[in-house]
C-alpha atoms as one frame of an Amber mdcrd trajectory, in Angstrom:
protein
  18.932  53.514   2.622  18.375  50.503   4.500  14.739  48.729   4.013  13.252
  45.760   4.689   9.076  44.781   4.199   6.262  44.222   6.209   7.688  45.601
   9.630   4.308  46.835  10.927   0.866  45.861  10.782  -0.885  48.540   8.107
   2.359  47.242   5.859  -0.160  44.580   3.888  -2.368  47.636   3.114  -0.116
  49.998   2.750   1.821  47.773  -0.250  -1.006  46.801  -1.822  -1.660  50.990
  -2.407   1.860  50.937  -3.735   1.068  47.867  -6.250  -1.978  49.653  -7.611
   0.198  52.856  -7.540   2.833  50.870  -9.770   0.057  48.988 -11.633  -1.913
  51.782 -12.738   1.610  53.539 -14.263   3.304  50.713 -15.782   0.088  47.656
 -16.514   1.114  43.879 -15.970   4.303  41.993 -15.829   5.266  40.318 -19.205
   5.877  36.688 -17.862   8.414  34.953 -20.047   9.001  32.277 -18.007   7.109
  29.231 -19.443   9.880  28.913 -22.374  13.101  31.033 -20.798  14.639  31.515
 -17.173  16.157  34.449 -18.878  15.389  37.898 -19.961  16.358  41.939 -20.104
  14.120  43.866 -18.431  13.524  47.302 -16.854  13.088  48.236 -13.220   9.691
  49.812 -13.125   9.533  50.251  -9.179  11.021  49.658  -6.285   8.929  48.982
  -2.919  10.050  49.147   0.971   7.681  48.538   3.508   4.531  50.218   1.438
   6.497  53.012   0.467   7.726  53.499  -3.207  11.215  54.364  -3.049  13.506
  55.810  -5.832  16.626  53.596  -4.912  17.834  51.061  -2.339  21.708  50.352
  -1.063  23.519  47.667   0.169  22.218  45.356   2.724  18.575  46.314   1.982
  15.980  43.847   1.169  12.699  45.389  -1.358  10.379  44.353  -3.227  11.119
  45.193  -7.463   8.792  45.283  -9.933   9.777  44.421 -13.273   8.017  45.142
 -16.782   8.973  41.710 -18.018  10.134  38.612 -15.619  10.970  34.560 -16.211
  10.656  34.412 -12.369   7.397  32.406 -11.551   5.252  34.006  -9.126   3.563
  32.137  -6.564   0.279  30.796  -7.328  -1.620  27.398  -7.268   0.109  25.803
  -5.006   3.582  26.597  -6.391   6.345  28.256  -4.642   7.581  31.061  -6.358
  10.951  31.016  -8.530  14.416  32.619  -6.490  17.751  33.523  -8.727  19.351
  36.471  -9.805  19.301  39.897 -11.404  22.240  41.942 -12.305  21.775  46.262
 -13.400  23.517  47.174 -16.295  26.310  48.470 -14.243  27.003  45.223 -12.490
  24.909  45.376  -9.377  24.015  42.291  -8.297  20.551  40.860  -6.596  19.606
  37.909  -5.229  16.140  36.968  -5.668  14.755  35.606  -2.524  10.525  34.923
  -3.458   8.473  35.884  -6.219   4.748  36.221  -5.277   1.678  37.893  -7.139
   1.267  41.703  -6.438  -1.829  41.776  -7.706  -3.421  39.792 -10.878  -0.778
  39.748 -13.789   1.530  41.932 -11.397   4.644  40.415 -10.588   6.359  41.175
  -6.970  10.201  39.872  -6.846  11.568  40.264  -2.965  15.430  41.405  -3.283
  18.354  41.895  -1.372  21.209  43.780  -2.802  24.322  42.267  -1.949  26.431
  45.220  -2.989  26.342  48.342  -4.552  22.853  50.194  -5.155  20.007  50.003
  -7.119  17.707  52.919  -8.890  14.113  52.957 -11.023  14.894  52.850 -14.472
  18.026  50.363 -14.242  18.175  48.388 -17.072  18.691  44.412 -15.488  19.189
  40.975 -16.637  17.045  38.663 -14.782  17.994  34.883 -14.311  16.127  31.764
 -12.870  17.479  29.343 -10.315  17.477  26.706 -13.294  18.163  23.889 -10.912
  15.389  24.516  -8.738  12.750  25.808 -11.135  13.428  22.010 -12.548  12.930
  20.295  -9.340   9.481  22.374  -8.805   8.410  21.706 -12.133   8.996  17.633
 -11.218   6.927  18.130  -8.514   3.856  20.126 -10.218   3.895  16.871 -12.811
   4.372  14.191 -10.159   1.296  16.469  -8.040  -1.070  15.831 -11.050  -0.461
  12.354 -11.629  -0.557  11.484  -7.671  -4.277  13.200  -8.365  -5.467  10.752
 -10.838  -3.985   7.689  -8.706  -5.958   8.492  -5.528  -9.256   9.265  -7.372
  -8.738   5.860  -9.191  -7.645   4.106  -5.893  -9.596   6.061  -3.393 -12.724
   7.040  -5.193 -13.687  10.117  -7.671 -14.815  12.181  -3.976 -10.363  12.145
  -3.143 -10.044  15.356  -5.112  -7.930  17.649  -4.755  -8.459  20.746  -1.847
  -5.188  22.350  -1.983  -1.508  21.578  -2.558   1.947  23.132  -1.878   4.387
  22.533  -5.288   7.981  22.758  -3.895  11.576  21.715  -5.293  11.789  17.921
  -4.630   8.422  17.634  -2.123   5.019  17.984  -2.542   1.580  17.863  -0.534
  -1.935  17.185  -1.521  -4.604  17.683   0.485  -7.941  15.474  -0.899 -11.383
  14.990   0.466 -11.572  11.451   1.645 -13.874   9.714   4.936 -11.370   7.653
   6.069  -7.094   7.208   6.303  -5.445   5.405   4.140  -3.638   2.727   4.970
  -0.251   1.373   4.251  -1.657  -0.994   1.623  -3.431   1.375  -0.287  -0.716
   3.933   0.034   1.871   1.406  -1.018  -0.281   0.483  -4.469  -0.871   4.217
  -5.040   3.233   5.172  -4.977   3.260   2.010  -7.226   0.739   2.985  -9.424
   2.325   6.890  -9.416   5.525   5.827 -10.297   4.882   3.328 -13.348   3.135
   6.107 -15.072   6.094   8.357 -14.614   8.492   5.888 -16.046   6.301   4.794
 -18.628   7.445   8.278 -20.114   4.140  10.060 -20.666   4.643  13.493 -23.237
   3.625  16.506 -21.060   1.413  18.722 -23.515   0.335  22.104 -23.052  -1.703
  24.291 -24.623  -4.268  27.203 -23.994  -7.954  27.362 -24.545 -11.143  28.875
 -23.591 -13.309  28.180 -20.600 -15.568  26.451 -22.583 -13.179  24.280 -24.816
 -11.370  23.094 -21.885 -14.170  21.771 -20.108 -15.793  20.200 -23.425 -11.537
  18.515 -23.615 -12.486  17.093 -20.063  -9.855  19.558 -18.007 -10.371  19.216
 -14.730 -10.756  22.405 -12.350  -9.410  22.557  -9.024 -11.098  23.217  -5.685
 -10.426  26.590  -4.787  -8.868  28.130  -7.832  -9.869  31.126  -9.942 -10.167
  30.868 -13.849 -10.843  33.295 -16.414 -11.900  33.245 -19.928  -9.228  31.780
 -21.437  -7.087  28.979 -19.264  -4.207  27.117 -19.801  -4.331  22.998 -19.816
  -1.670  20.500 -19.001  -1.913  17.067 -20.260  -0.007  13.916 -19.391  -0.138
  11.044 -21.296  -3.620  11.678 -21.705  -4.938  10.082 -18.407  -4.494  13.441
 -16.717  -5.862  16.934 -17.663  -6.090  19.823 -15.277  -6.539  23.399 -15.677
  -3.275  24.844 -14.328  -0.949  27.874 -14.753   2.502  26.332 -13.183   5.974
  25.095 -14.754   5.871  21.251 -15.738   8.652  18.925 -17.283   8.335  17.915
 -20.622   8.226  14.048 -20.617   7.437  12.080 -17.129  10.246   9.608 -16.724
  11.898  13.432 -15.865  10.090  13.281 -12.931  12.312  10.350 -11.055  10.322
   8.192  -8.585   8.044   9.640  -6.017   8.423   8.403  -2.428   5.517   8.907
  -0.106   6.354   9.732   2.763   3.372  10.447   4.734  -0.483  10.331   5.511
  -2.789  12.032   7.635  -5.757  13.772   8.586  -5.933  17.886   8.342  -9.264
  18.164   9.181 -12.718  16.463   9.169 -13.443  13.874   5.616  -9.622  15.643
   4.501  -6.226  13.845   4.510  -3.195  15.000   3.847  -0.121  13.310   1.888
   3.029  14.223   1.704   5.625  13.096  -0.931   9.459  13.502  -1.892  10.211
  13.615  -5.736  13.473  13.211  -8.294  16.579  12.868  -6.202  15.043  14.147
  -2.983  13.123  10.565  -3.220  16.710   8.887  -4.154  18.163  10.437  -1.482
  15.273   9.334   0.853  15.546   5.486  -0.479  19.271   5.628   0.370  18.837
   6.618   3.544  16.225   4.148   4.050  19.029   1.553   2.829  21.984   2.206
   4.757  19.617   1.688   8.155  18.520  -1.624   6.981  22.388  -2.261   6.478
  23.066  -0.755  10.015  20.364  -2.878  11.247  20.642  -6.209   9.600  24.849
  -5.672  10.983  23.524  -5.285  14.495  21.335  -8.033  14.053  23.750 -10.314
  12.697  22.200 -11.429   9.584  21.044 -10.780   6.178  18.911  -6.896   4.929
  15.999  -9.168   3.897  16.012 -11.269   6.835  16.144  -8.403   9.135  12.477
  -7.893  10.096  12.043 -11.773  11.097  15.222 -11.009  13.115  14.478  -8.309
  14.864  10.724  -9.634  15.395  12.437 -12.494  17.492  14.487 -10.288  19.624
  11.385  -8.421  20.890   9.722 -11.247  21.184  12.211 -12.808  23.959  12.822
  -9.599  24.822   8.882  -9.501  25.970   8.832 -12.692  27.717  12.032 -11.535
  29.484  10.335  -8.955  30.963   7.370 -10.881  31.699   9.713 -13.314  33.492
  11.751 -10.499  35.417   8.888  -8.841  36.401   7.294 -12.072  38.120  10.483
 -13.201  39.518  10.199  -9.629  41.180   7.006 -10.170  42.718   7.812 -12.962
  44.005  10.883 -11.779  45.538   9.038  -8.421  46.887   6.638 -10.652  48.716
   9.048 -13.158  50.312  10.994  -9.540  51.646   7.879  -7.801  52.761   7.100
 -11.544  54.282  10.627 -11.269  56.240  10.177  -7.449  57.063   6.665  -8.362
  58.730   8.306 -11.030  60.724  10.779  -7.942  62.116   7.924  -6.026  63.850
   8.769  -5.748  67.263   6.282  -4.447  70.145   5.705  -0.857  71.375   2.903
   1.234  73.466   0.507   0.794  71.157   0.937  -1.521  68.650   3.812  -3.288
  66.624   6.992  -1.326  64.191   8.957  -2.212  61.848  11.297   0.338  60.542
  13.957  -0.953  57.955  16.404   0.694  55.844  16.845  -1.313  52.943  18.763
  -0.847  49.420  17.955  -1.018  45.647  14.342   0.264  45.439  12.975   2.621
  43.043  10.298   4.986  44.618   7.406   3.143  43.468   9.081  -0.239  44.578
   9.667   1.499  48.239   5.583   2.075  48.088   4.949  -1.785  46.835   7.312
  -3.298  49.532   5.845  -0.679  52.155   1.939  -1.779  51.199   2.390  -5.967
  51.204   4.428  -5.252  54.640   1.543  -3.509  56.514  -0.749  -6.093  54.883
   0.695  -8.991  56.260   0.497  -7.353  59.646  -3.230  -8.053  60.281  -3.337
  -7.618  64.122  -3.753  -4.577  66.188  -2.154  -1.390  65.357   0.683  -1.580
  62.677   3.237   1.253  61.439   5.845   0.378  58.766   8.436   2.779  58.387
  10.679   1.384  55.307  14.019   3.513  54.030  16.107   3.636  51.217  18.423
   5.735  48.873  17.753   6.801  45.438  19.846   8.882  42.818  22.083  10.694
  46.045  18.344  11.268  47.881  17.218  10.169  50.978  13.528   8.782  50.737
  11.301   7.157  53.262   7.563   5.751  52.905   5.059   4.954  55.965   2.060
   2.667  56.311  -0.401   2.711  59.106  -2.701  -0.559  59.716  -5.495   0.576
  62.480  -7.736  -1.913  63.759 -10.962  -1.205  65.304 -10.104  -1.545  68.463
 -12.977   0.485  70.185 -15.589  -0.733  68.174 -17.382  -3.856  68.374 -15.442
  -7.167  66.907 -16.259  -8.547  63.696 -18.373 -11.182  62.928 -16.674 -14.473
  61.880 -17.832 -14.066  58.467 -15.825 -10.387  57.931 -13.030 -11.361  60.316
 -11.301 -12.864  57.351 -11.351  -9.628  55.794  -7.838  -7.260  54.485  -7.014
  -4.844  57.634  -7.902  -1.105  56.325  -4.602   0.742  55.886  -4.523   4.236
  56.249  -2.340   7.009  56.585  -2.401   8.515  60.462  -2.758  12.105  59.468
  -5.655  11.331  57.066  -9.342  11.099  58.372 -11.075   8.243  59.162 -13.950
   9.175  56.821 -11.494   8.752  53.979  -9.674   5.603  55.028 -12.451   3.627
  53.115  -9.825   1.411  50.768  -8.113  -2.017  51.959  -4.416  -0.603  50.376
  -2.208   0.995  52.454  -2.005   4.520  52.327   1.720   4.731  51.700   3.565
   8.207  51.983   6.845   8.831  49.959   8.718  11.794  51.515  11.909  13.366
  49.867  14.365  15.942  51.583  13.234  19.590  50.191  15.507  21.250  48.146
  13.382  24.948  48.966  15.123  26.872  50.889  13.303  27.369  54.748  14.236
  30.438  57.535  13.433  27.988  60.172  15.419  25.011  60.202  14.180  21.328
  58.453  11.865  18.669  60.554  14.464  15.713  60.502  12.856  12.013  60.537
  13.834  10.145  63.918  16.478   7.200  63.071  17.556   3.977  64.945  20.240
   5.460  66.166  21.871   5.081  69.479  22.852   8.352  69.643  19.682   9.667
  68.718  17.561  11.619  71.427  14.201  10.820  70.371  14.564   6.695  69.288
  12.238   5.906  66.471   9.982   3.686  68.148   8.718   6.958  70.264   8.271
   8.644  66.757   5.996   5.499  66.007   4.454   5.717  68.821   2.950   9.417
  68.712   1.536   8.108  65.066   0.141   4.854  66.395  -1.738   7.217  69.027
  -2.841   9.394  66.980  -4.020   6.454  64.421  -6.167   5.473  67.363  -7.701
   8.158  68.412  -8.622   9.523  65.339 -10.350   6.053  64.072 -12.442   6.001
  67.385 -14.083   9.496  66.748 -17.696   9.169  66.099 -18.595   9.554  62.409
């Protein structure tokens, strides 16, 4: 019988039928898990995909219900526990999730890795001890981070959610502004001196009413009953809570936040690695500043005043090149304009030259046909970039059928334009410049080739240049 849950979308409903079913038959799960990650229990029920099922075989993946389990389901903001459970005649399971069925019902997601399962299998149910631990640093670390933002931030940074997981946490808190690195900074500080000033984690259960008289604190969001269960640390934290914790909080390690931000509005978000998941993070963080400081040629703590430098010169570098390559793209366009040679029409200069970017090609192209301020003007530049062939065009019409200027606007830029764009447009003093690239589309008719300077050529470029400068003309002299 191969199974697996929630394959379709009435699944949800369709289990939770099946948890009352089981519910109603068998009452709550008997969770042991506060004091053991052990215990014998009894397999009341076996679930696939909403469906009670007598059995399961190898390969499938159900959901068990058990009438007594260590494994701690899912709740508050904790993940739930994963391990083991062997049958009675050696079967084994791996535990993949534990999460609330209903309220006091206990839902334990399985695979069987061999063999098969039936109801009524006596099992032996074990805890990932290793992880449970890490979880239960985090739920501790999670409730002093609390009490650090509220007396950093303000009593409104309470808490509005959290996820508890093995060696990372997140907190969620109402807040009207970030946080910066400062305050972020003194808040790991303050964290992680209470941790390794070795606070006793105590724990005890109460009424509703006692616990708020003791000064528990109830989350945002959560659901209490009569009787609740508090966790204290060191006695500058109480909170209402129902998940694992470590016993002393030097077992906690150091907490490393790791980062800040907002979720949604007046609510930020932090995120935090704990025990050796924050060792492991430091480390890291160590053997780049050693990788650094090497590349850099000098000492870890002199590393940021090093590196600061080398941007710095590294910015006035570029400042430098970049000027130095003005100055050299206006002495070329300067010696391109002094090129243009005479045609029907107006004056040419067509130019293949080498080394240009596309955007440079449009530069070069504009301050060319801007130094040529006198009749008609095309500037046909070429060049070759990354194995393509790409040309750019300027047109500079003057107003040659209109009435002259006036002294005082003769001194004025020549309008650039392209020739197939309308006059009506042609309203800036930049060149229009044109970048055109060889298509890569494939065409049924074959490509429009560019005219060249070629000798062999049977249409010379400077007839090309000619139709445009024609065109340039007659389409600036229509009436507006």
């Amino acid at each position: 019988m191969s199974s697996s849950t929630a394959t379709t979308p009435s699944s949800p409903l369709r289990r939770q039928d099946a948890y009352r079913e089981l519910s109603a038959r068998h009452g709550r799960t008997d969770f042991v898990g506060y004091n053991r990650l052990d215990a014998e229990a009894t397999v009341l029920g076996l679930v696939s995909d909403g469906t009670v099922v007598p059995g399961a075989e190898q390969g499938s993946t159900v959901e068990m219900v058990l009438d007594r389990s260590p494994f701690y389901a899912e709740s508050g903001g904790q993940v739930g526990d994963t391990g083991t459970i062997r049958t009675a005649d050696g079967t084994p399971l791996e535990v993949l999730d534990t999460k609330p069925g209903l309220e006091g019902f206990h839902v334990h997601t399985v695979r069987v890795t061999e063999g098969e399962i039936r109801t009524g299998q006596q099992a032996e149910a074990l805890v990932n001890g290793a992880r449970r631990e890490a979880v239960a640093r985090s739920h501790s670390a999670t409730h002093v981070l609390h009490v650090m933002l509220r007396r950093t931030l303000g009593d409104q940074a309470r808490q509005h959610g959290s996820l508890v997981d093995a060696g990372r946490l997140r907190f969620d808190f109402a807040h009207f502004s970030a946080v910066d690195r400062s305050q972020l900074a003194a808040i790991e500080t303050l964290v992680n001196d209470s941790l390794f000033a070795d606070p006793e984690v105590h724990v005890w259960n109460a009424s509703r009413a006692e616990a708020e008289a003791a000064g528990a604190t109830a989350l945002f969001g959560e659901k209490y009953g009569d009787h609740v269960r508090i966790v204290d640390i060191g006695g500058f934290s109480r909170e209402l809570c129902g998940g694992t914790h470590i016993g002393h909080g030097s077992s906690a390690g150091p907490v490393r936040i790791v980062g800040e931000a907002s979720i949604s509005s007046n609510l930020r978000r932090i995120e935090a690695l704990t025990g050796r998941d924050a060792l492991g993070y430091y480390d890291t963080e160590r053997r780049l500043l050693e990788e650094l400081s090497a590349l850099l040629g000098t000492r870890p703590q002199d590393a940021p005043d090093a590196l600061r430098k080398r941007l710095d010169t590294l910015a006035a570098t570029e400042r430098e090149l970049t000027r130095l390559r003005e100055t050299e793209r206006r002495e070329r366009a300067q010696q391109l304009a002094a090129t243009a040679h005479t045609v029907p029409g107006g004056r040419v200069v067509t130019e293949k030259v080498t080394g240009l970017a596309p955007d440079e090609l449009r530069t070069l192209t504009h301050h060319t046909a801007g130094l040529l301020d006198a009749g008609h003007a095309v500037v046909v530049l070429g060049t070759e970039h990354q194995g393509m062939a790409l040309l750019a065009a300027a047109i500079t019409p003057t107003a040659s059928t209109t009435p002259a200027p006036t002294p005082a606007s003769s001194s004025s830029p020549p309008r650039v334009r392209s020739a197939v764009e309308p006059a009506a447009r042609a309203r800036s003093p930049a060149p229009a410049v044109a970048v055109r690239r060889p298509s890569t589309r494939p065409s049924r008719s074959p490509p429009r080739t560019l005219p060249t300077h070629s000798a062999n050529s049977p249409r010379p470029a400077h007839v090309w240049v000619r139709h445009l400068l024609t065109r340039s003309r007659r389409t600036h002299a229509r009436p507006s």
